[in-house]
Coordinates of C-alpha atoms and ligand atoms in Angstrom, one line a residue:
X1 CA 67.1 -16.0 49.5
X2 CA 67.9 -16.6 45.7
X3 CA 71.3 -18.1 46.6
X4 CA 70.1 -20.0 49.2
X5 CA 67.8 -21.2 46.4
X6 CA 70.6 -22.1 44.0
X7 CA 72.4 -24.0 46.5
X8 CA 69.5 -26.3 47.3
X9 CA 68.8 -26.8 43.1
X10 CA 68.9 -30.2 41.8
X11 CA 68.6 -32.3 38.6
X12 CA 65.0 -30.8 36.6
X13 CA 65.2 -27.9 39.0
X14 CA 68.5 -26.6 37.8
X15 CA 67.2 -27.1 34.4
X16 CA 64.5 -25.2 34.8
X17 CA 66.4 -22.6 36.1
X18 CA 68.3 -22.4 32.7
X19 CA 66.2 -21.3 30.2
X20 CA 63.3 -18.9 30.9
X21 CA 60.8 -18.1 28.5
X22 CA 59.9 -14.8 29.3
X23 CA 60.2 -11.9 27.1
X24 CA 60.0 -8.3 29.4
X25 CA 58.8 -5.7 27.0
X26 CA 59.4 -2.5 28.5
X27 CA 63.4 -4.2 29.3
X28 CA 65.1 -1.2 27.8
X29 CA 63.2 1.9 29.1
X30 CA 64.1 4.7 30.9
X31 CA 64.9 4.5 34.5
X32 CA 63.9 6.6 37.0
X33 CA 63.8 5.7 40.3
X34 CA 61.7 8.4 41.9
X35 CA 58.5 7.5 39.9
X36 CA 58.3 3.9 41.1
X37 CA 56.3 2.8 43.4
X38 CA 57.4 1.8 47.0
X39 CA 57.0 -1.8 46.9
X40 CA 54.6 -2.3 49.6
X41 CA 52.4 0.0 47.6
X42 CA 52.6 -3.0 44.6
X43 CA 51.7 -5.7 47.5
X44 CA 48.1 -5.5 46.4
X45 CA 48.4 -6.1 42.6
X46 CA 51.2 -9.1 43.4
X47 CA 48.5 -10.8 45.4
X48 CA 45.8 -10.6 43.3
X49 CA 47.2 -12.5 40.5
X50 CA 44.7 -12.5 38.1
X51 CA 42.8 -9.7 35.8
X52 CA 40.5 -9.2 33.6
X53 CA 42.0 -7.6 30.1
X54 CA 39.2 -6.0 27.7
X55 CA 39.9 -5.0 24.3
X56 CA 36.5 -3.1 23.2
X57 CA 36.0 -0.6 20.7
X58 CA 34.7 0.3 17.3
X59 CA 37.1 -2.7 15.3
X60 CA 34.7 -4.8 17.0
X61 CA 31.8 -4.0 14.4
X62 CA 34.4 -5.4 11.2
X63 CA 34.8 -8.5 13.8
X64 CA 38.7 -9.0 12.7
X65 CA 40.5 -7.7 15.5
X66 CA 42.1 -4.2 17.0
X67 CA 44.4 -4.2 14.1
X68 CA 41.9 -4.1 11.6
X69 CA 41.9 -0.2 10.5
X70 CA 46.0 -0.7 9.8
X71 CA 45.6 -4.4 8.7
X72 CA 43.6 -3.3 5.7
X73 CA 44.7 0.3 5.4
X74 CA 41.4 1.4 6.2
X75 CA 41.5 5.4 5.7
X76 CA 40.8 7.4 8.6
X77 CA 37.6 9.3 7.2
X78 CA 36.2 5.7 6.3
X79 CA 37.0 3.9 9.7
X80 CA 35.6 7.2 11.7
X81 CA 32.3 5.8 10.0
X82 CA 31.8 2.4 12.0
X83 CA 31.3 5.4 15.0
X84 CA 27.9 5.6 13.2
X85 CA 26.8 2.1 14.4
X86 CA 28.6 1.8 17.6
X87 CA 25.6 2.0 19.7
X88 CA 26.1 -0.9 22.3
X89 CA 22.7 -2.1 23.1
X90 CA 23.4 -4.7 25.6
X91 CA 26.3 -2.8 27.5
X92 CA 26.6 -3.6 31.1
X93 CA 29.8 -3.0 32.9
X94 CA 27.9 -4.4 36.1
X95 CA 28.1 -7.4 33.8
X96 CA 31.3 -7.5 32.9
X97 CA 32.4 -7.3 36.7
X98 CA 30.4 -9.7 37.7
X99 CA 32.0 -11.8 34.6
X100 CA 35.2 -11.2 36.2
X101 CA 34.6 -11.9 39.7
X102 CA 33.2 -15.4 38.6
X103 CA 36.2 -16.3 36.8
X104 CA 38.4 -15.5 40.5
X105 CA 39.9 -12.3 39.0
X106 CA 40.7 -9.3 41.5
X107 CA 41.2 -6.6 38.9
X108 CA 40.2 -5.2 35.2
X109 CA 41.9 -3.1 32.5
X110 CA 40.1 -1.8 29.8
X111 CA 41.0 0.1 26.4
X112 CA 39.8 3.1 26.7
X113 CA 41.6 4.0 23.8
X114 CA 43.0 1.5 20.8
X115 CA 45.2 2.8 18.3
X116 CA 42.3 4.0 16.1
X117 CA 42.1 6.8 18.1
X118 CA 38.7 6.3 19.5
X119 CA 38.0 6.9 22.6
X120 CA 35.6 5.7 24.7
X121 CA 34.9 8.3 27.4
X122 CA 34.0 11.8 26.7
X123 CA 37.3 13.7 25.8
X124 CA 37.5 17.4 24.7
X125 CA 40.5 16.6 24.1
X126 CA 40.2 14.2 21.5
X127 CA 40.9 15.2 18.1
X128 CA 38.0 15.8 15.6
X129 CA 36.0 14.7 18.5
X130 CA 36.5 11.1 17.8
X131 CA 34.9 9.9 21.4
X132 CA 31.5 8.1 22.4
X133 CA 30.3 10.7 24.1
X134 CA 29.6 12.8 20.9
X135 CA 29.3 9.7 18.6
X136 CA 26.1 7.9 17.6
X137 CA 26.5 5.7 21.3
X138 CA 26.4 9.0 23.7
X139 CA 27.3 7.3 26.6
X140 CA 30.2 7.5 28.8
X141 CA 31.6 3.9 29.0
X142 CA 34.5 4.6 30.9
X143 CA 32.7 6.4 33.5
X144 CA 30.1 3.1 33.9
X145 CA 33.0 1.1 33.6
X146 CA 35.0 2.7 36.7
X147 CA 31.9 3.0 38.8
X148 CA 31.0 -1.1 38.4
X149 CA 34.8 -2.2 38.6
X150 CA 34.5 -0.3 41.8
X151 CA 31.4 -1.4 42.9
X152 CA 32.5 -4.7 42.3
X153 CA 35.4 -4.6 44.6
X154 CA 37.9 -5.1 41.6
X155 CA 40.8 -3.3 40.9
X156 CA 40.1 -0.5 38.5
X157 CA 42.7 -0.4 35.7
X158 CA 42.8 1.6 32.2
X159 CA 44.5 0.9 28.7
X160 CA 45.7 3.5 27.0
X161 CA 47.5 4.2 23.6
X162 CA 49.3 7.6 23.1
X163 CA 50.0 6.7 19.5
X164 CA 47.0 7.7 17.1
X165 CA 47.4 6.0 13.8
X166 CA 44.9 8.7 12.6
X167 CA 48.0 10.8 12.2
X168 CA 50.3 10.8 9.4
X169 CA 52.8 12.4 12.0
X170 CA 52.6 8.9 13.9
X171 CA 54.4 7.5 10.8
X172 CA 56.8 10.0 9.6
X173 CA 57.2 12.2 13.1
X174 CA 59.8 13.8 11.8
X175 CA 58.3 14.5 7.8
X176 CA 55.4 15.6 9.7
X177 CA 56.4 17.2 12.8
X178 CA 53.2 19.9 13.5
X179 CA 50.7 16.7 12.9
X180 CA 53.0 14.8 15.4
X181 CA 52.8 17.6 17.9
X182 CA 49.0 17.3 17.6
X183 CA 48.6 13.5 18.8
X184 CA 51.4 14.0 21.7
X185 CA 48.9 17.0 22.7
X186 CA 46.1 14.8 22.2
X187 CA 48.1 11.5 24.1
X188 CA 49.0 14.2 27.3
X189 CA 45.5 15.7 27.5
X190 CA 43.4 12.3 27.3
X191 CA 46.0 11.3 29.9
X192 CA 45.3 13.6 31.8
X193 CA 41.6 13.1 31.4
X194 CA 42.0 9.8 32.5
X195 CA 43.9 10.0 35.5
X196 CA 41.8 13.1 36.5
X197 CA 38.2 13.1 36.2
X198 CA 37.5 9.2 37.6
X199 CA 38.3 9.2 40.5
X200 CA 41.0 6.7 42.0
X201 CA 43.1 4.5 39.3
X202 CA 45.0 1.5 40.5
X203 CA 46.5 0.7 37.1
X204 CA 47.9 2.4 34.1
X205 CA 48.0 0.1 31.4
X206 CA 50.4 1.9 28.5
X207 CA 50.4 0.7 25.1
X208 CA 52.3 1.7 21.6
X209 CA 54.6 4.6 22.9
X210 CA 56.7 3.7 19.8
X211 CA 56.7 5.6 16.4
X212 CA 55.9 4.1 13.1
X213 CA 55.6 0.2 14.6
X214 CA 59.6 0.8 14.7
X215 CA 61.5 0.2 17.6
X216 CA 60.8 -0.3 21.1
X217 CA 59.2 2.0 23.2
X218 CA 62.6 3.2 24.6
X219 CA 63.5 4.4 21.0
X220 CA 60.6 6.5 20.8
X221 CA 60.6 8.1 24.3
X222 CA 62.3 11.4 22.3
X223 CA 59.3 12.5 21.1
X224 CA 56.6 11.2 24.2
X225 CA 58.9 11.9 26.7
X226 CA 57.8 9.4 29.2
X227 CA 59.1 11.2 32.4
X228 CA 57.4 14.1 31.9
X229 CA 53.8 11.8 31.2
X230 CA 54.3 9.9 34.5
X231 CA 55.6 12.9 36.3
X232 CA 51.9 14.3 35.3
X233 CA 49.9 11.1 36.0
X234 CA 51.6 10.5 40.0
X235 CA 50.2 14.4 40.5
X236 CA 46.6 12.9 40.0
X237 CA 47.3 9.2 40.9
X238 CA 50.1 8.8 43.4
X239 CA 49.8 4.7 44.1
X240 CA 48.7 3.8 40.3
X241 CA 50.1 1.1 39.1
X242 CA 52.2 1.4 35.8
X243 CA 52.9 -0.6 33.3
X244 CA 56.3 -0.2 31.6
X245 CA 54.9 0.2 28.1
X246 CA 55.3 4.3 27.6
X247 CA 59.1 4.3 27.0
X248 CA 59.6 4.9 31.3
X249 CA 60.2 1.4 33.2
X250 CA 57.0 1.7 35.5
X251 CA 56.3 -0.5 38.3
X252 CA 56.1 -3.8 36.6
X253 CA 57.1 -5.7 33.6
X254 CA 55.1 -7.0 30.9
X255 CA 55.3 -10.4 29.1
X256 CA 53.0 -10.8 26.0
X257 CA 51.1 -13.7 24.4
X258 CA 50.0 -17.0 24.7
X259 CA 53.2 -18.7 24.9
X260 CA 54.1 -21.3 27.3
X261 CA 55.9 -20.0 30.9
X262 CA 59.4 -21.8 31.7
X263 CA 62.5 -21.0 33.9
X264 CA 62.9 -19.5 37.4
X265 CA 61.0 -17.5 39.7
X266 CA 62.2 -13.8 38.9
X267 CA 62.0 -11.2 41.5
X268 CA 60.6 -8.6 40.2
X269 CA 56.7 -7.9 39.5
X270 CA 55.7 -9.0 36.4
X271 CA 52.3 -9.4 34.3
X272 CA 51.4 -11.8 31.4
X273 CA 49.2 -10.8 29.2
X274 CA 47.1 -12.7 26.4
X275 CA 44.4 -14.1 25.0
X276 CA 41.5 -16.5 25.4
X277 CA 40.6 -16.2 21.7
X278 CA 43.5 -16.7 20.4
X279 CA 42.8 -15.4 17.1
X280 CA 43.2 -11.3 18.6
X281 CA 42.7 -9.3 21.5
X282 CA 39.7 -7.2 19.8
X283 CA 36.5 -8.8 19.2
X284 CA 36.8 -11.8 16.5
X285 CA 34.4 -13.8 14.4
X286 CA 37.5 -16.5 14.0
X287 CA 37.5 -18.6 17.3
X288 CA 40.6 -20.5 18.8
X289 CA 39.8 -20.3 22.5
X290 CA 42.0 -21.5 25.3
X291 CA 40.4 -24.1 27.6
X292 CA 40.0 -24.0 31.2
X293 CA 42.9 -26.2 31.2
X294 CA 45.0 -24.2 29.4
X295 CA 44.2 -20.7 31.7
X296 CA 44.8 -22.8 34.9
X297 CA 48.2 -23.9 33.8
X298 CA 49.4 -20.5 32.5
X299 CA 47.9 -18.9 35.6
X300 CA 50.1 -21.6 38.1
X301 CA 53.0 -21.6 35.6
X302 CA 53.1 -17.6 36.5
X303 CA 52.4 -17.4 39.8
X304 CA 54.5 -19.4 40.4
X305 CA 57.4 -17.3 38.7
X306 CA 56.0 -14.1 40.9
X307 CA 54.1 -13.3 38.3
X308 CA 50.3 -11.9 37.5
X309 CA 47.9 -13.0 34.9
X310 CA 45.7 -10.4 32.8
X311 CA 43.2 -12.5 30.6
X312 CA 41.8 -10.5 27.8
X313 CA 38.3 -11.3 26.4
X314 CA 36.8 -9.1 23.6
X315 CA 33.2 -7.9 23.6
X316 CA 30.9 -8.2 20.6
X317 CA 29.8 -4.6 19.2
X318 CA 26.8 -5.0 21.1
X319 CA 28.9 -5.3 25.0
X320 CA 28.5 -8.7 25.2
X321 CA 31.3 -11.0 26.3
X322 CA 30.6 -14.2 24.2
X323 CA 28.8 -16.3 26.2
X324 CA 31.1 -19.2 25.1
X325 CA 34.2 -17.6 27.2
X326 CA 31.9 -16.6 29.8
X327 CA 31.7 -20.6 30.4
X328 CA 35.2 -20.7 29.7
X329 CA 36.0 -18.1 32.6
X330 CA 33.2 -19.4 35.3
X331 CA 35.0 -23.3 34.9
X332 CA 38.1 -21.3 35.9
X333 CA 36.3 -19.9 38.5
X334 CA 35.3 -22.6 39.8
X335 CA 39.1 -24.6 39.7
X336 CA 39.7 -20.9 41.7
X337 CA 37.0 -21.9 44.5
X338 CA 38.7 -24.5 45.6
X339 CA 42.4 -24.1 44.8
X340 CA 42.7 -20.3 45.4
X341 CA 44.1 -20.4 48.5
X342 CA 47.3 -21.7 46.7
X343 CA 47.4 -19.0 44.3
X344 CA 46.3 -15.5 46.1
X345 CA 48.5 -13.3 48.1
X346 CA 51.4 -15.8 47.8
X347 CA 54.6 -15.3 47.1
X348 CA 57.2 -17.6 44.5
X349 CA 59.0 -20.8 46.5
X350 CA 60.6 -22.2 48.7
X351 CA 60.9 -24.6 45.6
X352 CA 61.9 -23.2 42.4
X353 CA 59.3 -24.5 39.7
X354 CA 60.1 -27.5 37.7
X355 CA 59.2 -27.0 33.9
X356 CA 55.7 -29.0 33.3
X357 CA 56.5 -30.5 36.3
X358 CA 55.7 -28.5 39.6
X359 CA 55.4 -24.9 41.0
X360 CA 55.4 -23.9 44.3
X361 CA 54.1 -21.0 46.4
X362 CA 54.0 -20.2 50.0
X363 CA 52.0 -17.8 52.1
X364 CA 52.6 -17.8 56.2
X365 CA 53.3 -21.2 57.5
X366 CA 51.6 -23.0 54.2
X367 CA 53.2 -24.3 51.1
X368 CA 51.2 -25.2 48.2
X369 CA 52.6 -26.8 45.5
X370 CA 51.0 -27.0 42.3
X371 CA 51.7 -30.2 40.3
X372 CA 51.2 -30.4 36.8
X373 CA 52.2 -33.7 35.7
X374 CA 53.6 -36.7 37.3
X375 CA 53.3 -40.3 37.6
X376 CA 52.2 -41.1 40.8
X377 CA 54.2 -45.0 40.2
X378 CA 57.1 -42.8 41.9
X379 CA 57.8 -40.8 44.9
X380 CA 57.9 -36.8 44.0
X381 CA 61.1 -35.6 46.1
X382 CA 61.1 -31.8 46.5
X383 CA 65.1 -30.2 47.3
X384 CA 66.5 -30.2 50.3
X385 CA 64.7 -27.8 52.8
X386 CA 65.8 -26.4 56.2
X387 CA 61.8 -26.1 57.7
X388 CA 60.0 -29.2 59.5
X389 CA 57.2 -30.3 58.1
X390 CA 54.1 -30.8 60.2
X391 CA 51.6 -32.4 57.4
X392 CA 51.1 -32.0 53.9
X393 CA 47.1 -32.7 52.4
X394 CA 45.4 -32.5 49.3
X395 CA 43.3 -29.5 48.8
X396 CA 40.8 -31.8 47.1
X397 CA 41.0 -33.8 50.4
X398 CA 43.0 -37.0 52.3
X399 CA 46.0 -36.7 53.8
X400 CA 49.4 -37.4 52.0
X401 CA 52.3 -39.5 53.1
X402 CA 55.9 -38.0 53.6
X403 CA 59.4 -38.2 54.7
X404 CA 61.7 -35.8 55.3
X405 CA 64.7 -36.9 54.3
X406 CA 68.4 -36.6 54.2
X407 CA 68.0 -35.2 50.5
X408 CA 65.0 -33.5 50.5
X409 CA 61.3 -34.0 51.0
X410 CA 59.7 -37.5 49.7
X411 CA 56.2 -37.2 48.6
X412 CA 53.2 -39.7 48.2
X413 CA 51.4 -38.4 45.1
X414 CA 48.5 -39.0 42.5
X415 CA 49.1 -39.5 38.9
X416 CA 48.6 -36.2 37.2
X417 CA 48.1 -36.2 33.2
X418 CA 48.2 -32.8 31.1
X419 CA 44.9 -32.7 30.1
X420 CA 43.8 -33.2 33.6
X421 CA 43.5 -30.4 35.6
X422 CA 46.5 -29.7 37.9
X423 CA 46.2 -31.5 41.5
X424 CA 47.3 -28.9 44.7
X425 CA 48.7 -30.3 47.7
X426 CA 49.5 -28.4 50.5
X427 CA 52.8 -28.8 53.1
X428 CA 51.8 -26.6 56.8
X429 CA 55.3 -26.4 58.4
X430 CA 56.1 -26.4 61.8
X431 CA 57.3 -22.3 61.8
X432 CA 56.3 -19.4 58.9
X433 CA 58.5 -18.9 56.3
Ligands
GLC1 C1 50.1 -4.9 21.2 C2 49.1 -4.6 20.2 C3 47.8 -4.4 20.7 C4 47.4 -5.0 22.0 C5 48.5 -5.1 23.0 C6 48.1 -5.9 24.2 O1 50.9 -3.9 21.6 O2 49.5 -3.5 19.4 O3 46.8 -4.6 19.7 O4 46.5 -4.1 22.5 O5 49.6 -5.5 22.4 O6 49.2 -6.2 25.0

């Protein structure tokens, strides 16, 4: 199929094909085939597309992102303080779910642990006892959390971050080898907690199995030993979904940040991740959110590489998404009433995208093609393709003229600006792909 791809490429297709802007995290990990999941067990997740990513903890109180504790070399004993006031009046995963399903996403991840080492489920094995269970909030968000995702009908998905920065051992592993010891035996037994006492996990969402900020997670997986983690986490959760973020490769790659998506479709599963304040993932009184716009465009611009989209929003100290990005997310629902049918549980082609141009998808005997931008003065023609074409549509409604011809596909289409929202036109073909 790829080559068959190549041979058909054109003019901006071929450039697009070029240069890809995405940067795989988790590139150089450790391989291990045995741990991966069969792909038809990663069909679900590749056709959901888009999640919901939450980054919620006690570095929402100081309001200046996750980072905050290492950002101004907060000590430990001072930070373990904002524990005091963490008592979320107005949490309400229900809420949260219902958030999500508004805004067309199929799955959520939460942090149930940051790197400051709090956790927010009730942990016995978390050192000095730094949970919410046994803090000021006494609750048990996690468990609310899982329950409502699952209520919901979402995916249920966890963050988690072996590294502790609580630890001088995290810093100087090797200076401090017994106080490293203690966070890896904290990292496996919260991990285990995780995958063990809530029932079924559909994703793992790994973060910071480096050392010291150094590195990659590859370079660190010495001292975690990722195989042996993920060895322990498919004994409790067989078809959980893994990141590639704990030194081991897992299931899928990860592509960080807000940065625009460019290049070819790639083949294997993938997830963006990033922001819709762009300011940081954890709660922030600075605001620089992305519009509507913005989020449809990275969500088509993925897709239509093959990959998935997790959104992260950050929750005020009190639970509450800020209502602004709640409006935000529900506009993007909305886009996802109507045009979802190009977008979930489809797969990448026949077309390989055009950068700020076009991306196309197809599921069964449909092809949807996603335009972006074009002046509709000129005919759009789409590469060579060895399928009839029965009719082609716009999803907002009317009929489109066509030819197919010697060269390719000759399209009829509107004028599409950038700060318009994209236009979705639809191609049935005589036979499936
Ligand atoms: C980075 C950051 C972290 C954030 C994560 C999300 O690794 O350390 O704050 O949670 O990316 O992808």
């Amino acid at each position: 199929m790829a080559d068959a791809r190549m041979e058909t490429m054109q003019g901006d297709e071929l450039a697009s094909k070029l240069k890809s802007s995405v940067v795989f995290k988790g590139d150089k990990s450790i391989r291990n085939a045995s741990l991966k999941l069969d792909p038809k067990d990663m069909a679900w997740w590749r056709d959901t597309k888009f999640g919901m990513f939450i980054h919620w903890g006690l570095y929402a109180i100081p309001a200046r992102g996750e980072w905050v504790m290492n950002n101004e070399k907060i000590p430990a004993e001072e930070y373990a303080k904002l524990a005091d006031q963490f008592v979320p009046k107005h949490f309400d995963a229900d809420r949260w779910a219902r958030i999500a399903k508004n805004a067309g996403m199929k799955y959520m991840v939460l942090t149930a642990r940051h790197h400051d080492g709090f956790a927010l489920w009730d942990s016995p094995s978390s050192y000095n006892d730094f949970c919410s269970s046994k803090t000021a909030a006494k609750q048990d968000f996690v468990a609310e959390y899982t329950a409502a995702c699952r209520k919901a009908g979402l995916g249920v998905g966890l963050y988690y971050s072996p590294m502790d920065w609580r630890f001088p051992g995290y810093f100087q592993p090797k200076e401090f080898a017994d106080n490293a010891a203690l966070m890896k035996k904290q990292g496996y037994g919260q991990t285990e907690e995780l995958m063990s006492k809530y029932g079924k996990i559909d994703i793992l969402w790994y973060d910071g199995g480096w050392l010291a900020h150094k590195g990659t997670d590859a370079d660190a997986s010495w001292f975690w030993e990722p195989l042996k983690l993920n060895k322990m986490v498919r004994k409790y959760q067989p078809k959980a979904v893994i990141n590639p973020r704990s030194g081991w490769e897992g299931d899928f790659q990860c592509d960080e940040g807000g940065h625009e998506i460019t290049g070819p479709i790639i083949d294997t599963p993938w997830e963006k991740c990033l922001n819709l304040n762009k300011s940081s993932w954890g709660y922030n009184k600075k605001q620089n959110p992305m519009t509507p716009n913005e989020i449809i465009r990275m969500l088509i611009n993925v897709a239509g590489r093959g990959g998935n989209v997790l959104l992260n929003v950050g929750p005020g100290p009190d639970g509450v998404i800020p209502p602004s990005h709640v409006k935000i997310l529900e506009e993007v629902g909305r886009w996802l009433e109507e045009n979802g049918k190009g977008i979930y549980g489809t797969r990448p082609g026949p077309f390989q995208p055009v950068d700020g141009r076009y991306c196309s998808m197809f599921k069964d005997d449909k092809v949807y093609l996603h335009l972006l931008e074009w002046d509709g003065q000129k005919e759009l023609i789409l590469p060579k393709f060895d399928r009839k074409i029965a009719s082609t549509s716009l999803i907002s409604g009317g009929k489109l003229a066509f030819k197919q011809i010697k060269d390719g596909v000759a399209l009829v289409v509107p004028t599409v600006g950038k700060n318009r929202l994209p236009v979705l036109i639809e191609l049935v073909l005589e036979k499936k792909l």
